[in-house]
Amino acid sequence: MADRTIAARRSSRRALIPALALACLSALAGCSTAPAARGTGDLGLIIERATGRAQIVDTTQHQRLATVSGLGDLSHASVVFSRDTRYAYVFGRDGGLTRIDLLSARITHRVVQAGNSIGGAISQDGRIVAAQNYEPGGIRLFDAATLKPLADIPAIGADGRRSKVVGLVDLPGQRFAASLFESGEIWLIDASDPAHPKVDKLAAGKQPYDALVTPDGRHYLAGLYGEDGLARVDLWQDPPAVHKVMSGYGRGETPLPVYKMPHLRGWAIAQGEAWLPAIGRHEVLVADTRDGWKENARVAVAGQPVFVMARPDGRQVWVNFAFPDNDTLQVIDTRSRRVVRTLKPCRGVLHMEFTPKGEEIWVSCRDDNRVEVYRTDTLTPVASLPADNPSGVFFTPRAYRFGM
């Protein structure tokens, strides 16, 4: 009788253990503050420049998921993403560098690392974030997980002066490239040992103002504000050297006033050709990257181009413009090299971003407080999202492209 009683008690306790475990797990789940499980491949940020905020958006559903405040001066902001695309790094004009968790919609780390900053990059392995600064001129390296400072590289050119730094991009081999505006130099920075970076300095030309790196990471191309032409570095060449391309493309013509500096950073390489904004001209320049980067065409457009961006498949190039034509977008067919559509989406078109495979493009409309989404096959709008003075639009697949 006693044996049966003891056995029954043991059986009862064994039955209670799974039930108690399930109850504990349920209680923990109810109290958990972990973000809901979801992928990050279709997430992005829309910068709201006037309010120091950014919207986290779902590009599949055309939906705002959350808003993150406290990002500082975003009058000229840019964003890069962590390798796992969970974190966004926002570079503000006030020198602020902010790390945002896209899943929990909160700031994890923030530093004010300079007085006037103009963007940044993240290293090939995702461990180093680099910031380029106007004031004081230079480049600073940070640990991507903690934003702990790793190195400070003053931008002192061969002339002994500090320069503004522009055109900072990531390169293969844990390297970065950047341009110095006043001193007219291109720097190649080896950050394999981020506490002790090594810098190769090359003479570029007059006033490099922005730059891009080709999708394969081989060519760094800096636009020159002080002269007609571009400076190209073949990064496979040993040692690397600067080669001038498209020199004198405006020779014999009277340049127009420049209302806004054009941007080279973007998907401006399509079908083996580089599509580039011409400074102070109503033209897009086309160069053959397989034949010494020789100019082989010009496309007349509606105004002074700012962004010249190629759809991921390279069949279309979309162009927006400086004032007074900043209500206009034009679509160029790269096969025929003709403008095939002129769109008037809104006032103050500032930026564009393609979805990963290019079926849609998101267009920021600063003066109309919204973001318009267009299909790229029919060239028709499919969605509109409210936003407060939106500027930059940045999607997480940038994490897997050099120079983005």
Coordinates of C-alpha atoms in Angstrom, one line a residue:
M1 CA 0.0 0.0 0.0
A2 CA 2.8 2.4 0.9
D3 CA 4.7 1.5 -2.3
R4 CA 1.6 2.4 -4.4
T5 CA 1.2 5.7 -2.6
I6 CA 4.9 6.7 -3.1
A7 CA 4.6 5.7 -6.8
A8 CA 1.5 7.8 -7.3
R9 CA 3.1 10.8 -5.7
R10 CA 6.2 10.4 -8.0
S11 CA 3.9 10.1 -11.1
S12 CA 2.0 13.2 -10.1
R13 CA 5.3 15.2 -9.7
R14 CA 6.5 14.0 -13.1
A15 CA 3.2 15.2 -14.7
L16 CA 3.5 18.6 -13.1
I17 CA 7.0 19.3 -14.4
P18 CA 6.0 19.8 -18.1
A19 CA 3.0 21.8 -17.1
L20 CA 5.1 24.1 -14.8
A21 CA 7.7 24.5 -17.5
L22 CA 5.1 25.5 -20.0
A23 CA 3.6 28.0 -17.6
C24 CA 7.0 29.5 -17.0
L25 CA 7.8 29.8 -20.7
S26 CA 4.4 31.4 -21.3
A27 CA 5.0 33.9 -18.5
L28 CA 8.4 34.7 -19.9
A29 CA 6.9 35.2 -23.4
G30 CA 4.3 37.5 -22.0
C31 CA 6.9 39.6 -20.2
S32 CA 9.5 39.6 -23.0
T33 CA 10.4 42.9 -24.6
A34 CA 12.3 41.3 -27.6
P35 CA 11.1 42.6 -31.0
A36 CA 8.8 40.4 -33.0
A37 CA 10.7 38.0 -35.3
R38 CA 10.8 39.2 -38.9
G39 CA 13.2 39.6 -41.7
T40 CA 15.0 42.9 -42.4
G41 CA 15.6 42.6 -46.2
D42 CA 12.7 44.8 -47.1
L43 CA 13.2 47.4 -44.5
G44 CA 14.5 51.0 -45.0
L45 CA 14.8 54.4 -43.6
I46 CA 13.2 57.7 -44.8
I47 CA 15.0 60.7 -43.4
E48 CA 12.7 63.5 -42.1
R49 CA 15.3 66.3 -42.4
A50 CA 13.4 69.2 -40.6
T51 CA 12.6 67.3 -37.4
G52 CA 15.7 65.1 -36.8
R53 CA 13.6 61.9 -37.3
A54 CA 13.7 58.9 -39.5
Q55 CA 10.8 56.6 -40.5
I56 CA 11.4 52.8 -40.6
V57 CA 9.4 51.5 -43.5
D58 CA 8.4 48.1 -45.0
T59 CA 9.0 48.3 -48.7
T60 CA 6.9 45.2 -49.5
Q61 CA 3.8 46.6 -47.8
H62 CA 4.4 50.3 -48.5
Q63 CA 4.0 50.9 -44.8
R64 CA 5.6 53.0 -42.1
L65 CA 6.4 50.7 -39.1
A66 CA 7.9 53.2 -36.6
T67 CA 9.5 56.6 -36.2
V68 CA 12.8 57.2 -34.4
S69 CA 13.5 60.7 -33.0
G70 CA 16.6 62.4 -31.6
L71 CA 18.9 62.1 -34.6
G72 CA 20.1 65.7 -34.6
D73 CA 20.6 67.9 -37.7
L74 CA 19.6 65.9 -40.7
S75 CA 19.7 68.7 -43.3
H76 CA 22.3 66.5 -45.1
A77 CA 22.1 63.0 -43.8
S78 CA 23.2 59.6 -45.1
V79 CA 22.8 56.0 -43.9
V80 CA 24.7 52.7 -44.1
F81 CA 23.6 49.4 -42.8
S82 CA 25.2 46.6 -40.7
R83 CA 26.1 43.3 -42.3
D84 CA 23.1 41.5 -40.8
T85 CA 20.9 44.5 -41.9
R86 CA 19.5 44.9 -38.4
Y87 CA 21.2 48.2 -37.6
A88 CA 21.3 51.5 -39.4
Y89 CA 24.1 54.1 -39.0
V90 CA 22.8 57.6 -39.5
F91 CA 25.4 60.4 -40.3
G92 CA 24.0 63.8 -39.5
R93 CA 25.2 67.2 -40.6
D94 CA 26.0 68.2 -37.0
G95 CA 28.6 65.5 -36.7
G96 CA 26.2 63.0 -35.1
L97 CA 26.6 59.3 -35.7
T98 CA 23.6 57.2 -34.5
R99 CA 23.1 53.5 -34.5
I100 CA 19.5 52.4 -34.8
D101 CA 18.1 48.9 -34.1
L102 CA 15.5 48.6 -37.0
L103 CA 13.6 45.7 -35.2
S104 CA 13.1 47.5 -31.9
A105 CA 13.0 51.0 -33.4
R106 CA 15.3 52.5 -30.9
I107 CA 18.7 54.2 -30.7
T108 CA 21.3 51.8 -29.3
H109 CA 24.3 54.2 -29.5
R110 CA 25.0 57.8 -30.5
V111 CA 28.1 60.0 -30.6
V112 CA 28.7 63.6 -31.8
Q113 CA 32.1 63.0 -33.5
A114 CA 32.6 66.3 -35.4
G115 CA 31.3 69.8 -35.9
N116 CA 30.1 69.3 -39.5
S117 CA 29.8 65.9 -41.1
I118 CA 28.8 64.8 -44.6
G119 CA 28.4 61.0 -44.5
G120 CA 30.2 57.8 -44.1
A121 CA 30.8 54.2 -44.9
I122 CA 31.1 50.7 -43.4
S123 CA 33.9 48.3 -43.9
Q124 CA 33.8 45.2 -46.0
D125 CA 33.5 42.9 -42.9
G126 CA 31.0 45.3 -41.2
R127 CA 33.2 45.8 -38.2
I128 CA 34.3 49.4 -38.8
V129 CA 32.2 52.5 -39.4
A130 CA 34.0 55.5 -41.0
A131 CA 32.8 59.1 -40.9
Q132 CA 33.9 61.8 -43.3
N133 CA 34.0 65.4 -41.9
Y134 CA 34.0 68.9 -43.2
E135 CA 34.8 70.5 -39.8
P136 CA 37.3 69.6 -38.7
G137 CA 38.3 68.0 -42.0
G138 CA 39.2 64.4 -41.5
I139 CA 38.1 60.8 -41.3
R140 CA 37.3 59.0 -38.1
L141 CA 37.0 55.2 -37.6
F142 CA 34.6 53.6 -35.0
D143 CA 33.8 50.2 -33.8
A144 CA 30.5 49.2 -35.4
A145 CA 29.1 47.5 -32.4
T146 CA 29.8 50.1 -29.8
L147 CA 30.8 53.3 -31.7
K148 CA 34.0 53.4 -29.7
P149 CA 36.6 55.5 -31.5
L150 CA 39.3 53.6 -33.2
A151 CA 41.3 56.1 -35.1
D152 CA 41.4 59.8 -36.2
I153 CA 42.9 60.7 -39.6
P154 CA 43.3 64.5 -40.1
A155 CA 42.7 65.5 -43.7
I156 CA 45.9 67.5 -44.1
G157 CA 46.9 67.7 -47.7
A158 CA 50.3 68.1 -49.4
D159 CA 49.7 71.9 -49.1
G160 CA 49.6 71.6 -45.3
R161 CA 46.0 72.7 -45.1
R162 CA 43.0 70.8 -43.7
S163 CA 40.5 69.9 -46.3
K164 CA 36.9 68.9 -46.3
V165 CA 36.5 65.2 -46.9
V166 CA 34.0 63.9 -49.6
G167 CA 33.4 60.8 -51.6
L168 CA 34.1 58.3 -48.8
V169 CA 33.4 54.7 -49.9
D170 CA 34.3 51.2 -48.7
L171 CA 36.6 49.0 -50.8
P172 CA 37.6 45.4 -50.9
G173 CA 40.4 44.4 -48.5
Q174 CA 39.2 46.4 -45.4
R175 CA 40.0 49.6 -47.2
F176 CA 38.3 52.9 -47.8
A177 CA 38.8 55.7 -50.4
A178 CA 38.0 59.4 -49.9
S179 CA 38.7 62.7 -51.7
L180 CA 40.0 66.0 -50.2
F181 CA 38.2 68.9 -51.7
E182 CA 40.6 71.8 -51.1
S183 CA 43.9 70.0 -51.5
G184 CA 42.7 68.0 -54.6
E185 CA 43.8 64.6 -53.4
I186 CA 42.4 61.0 -53.3
W187 CA 43.3 59.0 -50.2
L188 CA 43.3 55.2 -50.1
I189 CA 43.1 54.0 -46.5
D190 CA 44.0 50.5 -45.3
A191 CA 42.1 49.8 -42.1
S192 CA 43.2 46.2 -41.6
D193 CA 44.6 47.4 -38.3
P194 CA 41.9 50.0 -37.5
A195 CA 43.8 51.5 -34.7
H196 CA 46.8 52.2 -37.0
P197 CA 45.4 52.8 -40.5
K198 CA 47.8 53.3 -43.4
V199 CA 47.1 56.0 -46.0
D200 CA 48.3 56.3 -49.6
K201 CA 47.9 59.8 -51.0
L202 CA 47.3 60.6 -54.7
A203 CA 47.0 63.9 -56.5
A204 CA 43.5 64.0 -58.1
G205 CA 42.9 67.4 -59.7
K206 CA 41.0 70.6 -58.8
Q207 CA 38.3 70.3 -56.1
P208 CA 37.0 66.7 -56.1
Y209 CA 33.4 67.0 -54.9
D210 CA 32.0 63.5 -54.8
A211 CA 32.9 60.0 -55.8
L212 CA 31.7 56.5 -56.5
V213 CA 33.2 53.0 -56.7
T214 CA 32.1 50.6 -59.4
P215 CA 30.0 47.6 -58.2
D216 CA 33.0 45.2 -58.5
G217 CA 35.1 47.5 -56.2
R218 CA 37.8 48.0 -58.9
H219 CA 37.5 51.7 -60.0
Y220 CA 37.2 54.8 -57.8
L221 CA 35.9 57.8 -59.7
A222 CA 35.9 61.3 -58.3
G223 CA 34.1 64.2 -60.0
L224 CA 36.1 67.4 -60.3
Y225 CA 34.3 70.7 -59.5
G226 CA 37.3 72.9 -60.5
E227 CA 37.8 71.5 -63.9
D228 CA 35.9 69.6 -66.6
G229 CA 36.7 65.9 -66.1
L230 CA 36.9 63.1 -63.6
A231 CA 39.8 61.4 -61.7
R232 CA 39.8 57.6 -61.9
V233 CA 41.9 55.2 -59.8
D234 CA 42.2 51.6 -61.0
L235 CA 42.5 49.9 -57.6
W236 CA 43.9 46.7 -59.2
Q237 CA 46.8 48.7 -60.5
D238 CA 50.0 48.3 -58.4
P239 CA 50.8 50.9 -57.3
P240 CA 47.5 52.7 -57.8
A241 CA 47.6 55.9 -59.9
V242 CA 45.1 58.6 -60.9
H243 CA 44.0 58.7 -64.5
K244 CA 42.0 61.7 -65.9
V245 CA 39.0 60.8 -67.9
M246 CA 36.6 62.9 -70.0
S247 CA 38.8 65.9 -69.6
G248 CA 37.4 69.1 -71.1
Y249 CA 33.9 67.7 -71.8
G250 CA 32.6 71.3 -71.6
R251 CA 35.4 72.9 -73.5
G252 CA 34.2 75.9 -75.6
E253 CA 30.8 76.1 -73.8
T254 CA 29.7 78.7 -71.3
P255 CA 29.0 76.9 -68.0
L256 CA 25.7 77.6 -66.3
P257 CA 25.4 78.7 -62.6
V258 CA 25.5 75.6 -60.4
Y259 CA 22.4 75.5 -58.1
K260 CA 23.2 72.2 -56.4
M261 CA 26.2 70.0 -56.4
P262 CA 25.5 66.8 -58.3
H263 CA 26.0 63.4 -56.7
L264 CA 28.0 60.6 -58.1
R265 CA 27.2 58.1 -55.4
G266 CA 24.4 55.9 -56.7
W267 CA 23.8 53.1 -59.1
A268 CA 25.3 55.0 -62.0
I269 CA 27.0 52.1 -63.8
A270 CA 24.7 50.3 -66.3
Q271 CA 25.5 47.8 -69.1
G272 CA 29.2 48.5 -68.9
E273 CA 28.8 52.2 -69.2
A274 CA 29.1 55.0 -66.6
W275 CA 26.2 57.5 -66.5
L276 CA 27.3 60.7 -64.9
P277 CA 25.9 64.2 -64.2
A278 CA 27.6 67.0 -66.0
I279 CA 28.4 70.0 -63.7
G280 CA 26.5 73.2 -64.7
R281 CA 25.1 71.6 -67.8
H282 CA 21.7 70.1 -68.9
E283 CA 23.4 66.8 -69.8
V284 CA 24.1 63.3 -68.6
L285 CA 27.5 62.0 -69.8
V286 CA 28.0 58.4 -70.9
A287 CA 31.4 56.7 -70.7
D288 CA 32.5 53.2 -71.8
T289 CA 34.1 51.6 -68.8
R290 CA 35.5 48.8 -71.1
D291 CA 37.4 51.2 -73.4
G292 CA 39.4 53.5 -71.1
W293 CA 36.4 55.3 -69.8
K294 CA 36.1 57.3 -73.0
E295 CA 33.1 59.5 -73.5
N296 CA 30.8 58.0 -76.1
A297 CA 27.5 59.8 -75.7
R298 CA 25.7 62.7 -74.1
V299 CA 22.0 62.7 -73.3
A300 CA 20.2 66.1 -73.1
V301 CA 18.0 66.4 -70.1
A302 CA 15.5 68.9 -68.5
G303 CA 17.9 70.6 -66.2
Q304 CA 21.1 70.3 -64.1
P305 CA 21.2 66.7 -63.0
V306 CA 21.8 65.9 -59.3
F307 CA 21.3 62.1 -59.0
V308 CA 21.8 59.9 -62.0
M309 CA 20.8 56.4 -60.8
A310 CA 20.6 53.1 -62.7
R311 CA 17.9 50.5 -62.1
P312 CA 19.5 47.3 -60.8
D313 CA 19.1 45.5 -64.2
G314 CA 20.7 48.5 -66.0
R315 CA 17.9 49.1 -68.5
Q316 CA 16.8 52.4 -67.1
V317 CA 18.5 55.5 -65.7
W318 CA 16.5 57.9 -63.5
V319 CA 17.5 61.5 -63.1
N320 CA 16.4 64.3 -60.8
F321 CA 17.4 67.9 -61.0
A322 CA 18.5 71.0 -59.2
F323 CA 16.3 74.1 -58.8
P324 CA 14.3 75.4 -60.7
D325 CA 13.6 71.9 -62.2
N326 CA 13.4 70.0 -58.9
D327 CA 9.8 69.1 -59.6
T328 CA 10.9 66.8 -62.5
L329 CA 12.1 63.3 -63.0
Q330 CA 13.3 61.9 -66.3
V331 CA 13.7 58.2 -67.3
I332 CA 16.4 57.3 -69.8
D333 CA 16.4 54.1 -71.8
T334 CA 20.0 52.9 -71.7
R335 CA 19.6 50.9 -74.9
S336 CA 18.5 53.8 -77.1
R337 CA 20.1 56.5 -74.8
R338 CA 16.9 58.6 -75.1
V339 CA 14.6 60.1 -72.5
V340 CA 11.5 58.0 -72.7
R341 CA 9.4 59.7 -70.0
T342 CA 9.3 63.0 -68.1
L343 CA 7.4 62.9 -64.8
K344 CA 6.2 65.6 -62.5
P345 CA 5.7 63.8 -59.2
C346 CA 5.8 66.7 -56.8
R347 CA 7.7 69.8 -55.6
G348 CA 11.2 69.3 -54.3
V349 CA 12.3 65.9 -55.5
L350 CA 15.5 65.3 -53.4
H351 CA 16.3 61.6 -53.6
M352 CA 15.4 58.2 -55.1
E353 CA 15.9 54.6 -54.1
F354 CA 15.1 51.4 -56.0
T355 CA 13.8 48.3 -54.4
P356 CA 16.3 45.5 -54.4
K357 CA 15.4 44.1 -57.9
G358 CA 14.2 47.4 -59.3
E359 CA 10.5 46.8 -59.8
E360 CA 9.8 50.0 -57.9
I361 CA 11.5 53.3 -57.1
W362 CA 10.7 55.5 -54.0
V363 CA 10.9 59.2 -54.6
S364 CA 11.2 61.8 -51.7
C365 CA 9.1 64.9 -52.1
R366 CA 10.4 67.4 -49.6
D367 CA 8.1 70.3 -50.3
D368 CA 4.9 68.2 -50.5
N369 CA 5.7 66.2 -47.4
R370 CA 5.4 62.7 -48.9
V371 CA 7.2 59.9 -50.6
E372 CA 5.9 58.6 -53.9
V373 CA 6.4 55.0 -55.1
Y374 CA 6.5 54.3 -58.8
R375 CA 6.5 51.1 -60.8
T376 CA 9.4 51.1 -63.1
D377 CA 7.8 49.0 -65.9
T378 CA 4.6 51.1 -66.3
L379 CA 6.2 54.4 -64.9
T380 CA 3.0 54.9 -62.8
P381 CA 2.6 55.7 -59.1
V382 CA 1.4 52.8 -56.9
A383 CA 1.7 54.3 -53.4
S384 CA 2.2 57.5 -51.4
L385 CA 3.5 57.7 -47.8
P386 CA 3.3 60.9 -45.7
A387 CA 6.6 62.2 -44.4
D388 CA 7.7 65.5 -42.8
N389 CA 10.2 67.2 -45.3
P390 CA 11.6 63.9 -46.5
S391 CA 15.1 63.8 -48.0
G392 CA 17.2 60.6 -48.2
V393 CA 15.6 57.2 -48.8
F394 CA 17.8 54.2 -47.9
F395 CA 17.0 50.5 -48.1
T396 CA 18.8 47.6 -46.2
P397 CA 20.2 45.8 -49.4
R398 CA 22.7 48.6 -49.6
A399 CA 24.6 46.5 -47.0
Y400 CA 25.8 44.2 -49.7
R401 CA 27.1 46.7 -52.2
F402 CA 30.4 48.4 -52.3
G403 CA 30.2 52.2 -51.9
M404 CA 26.7 52.2 -50.5

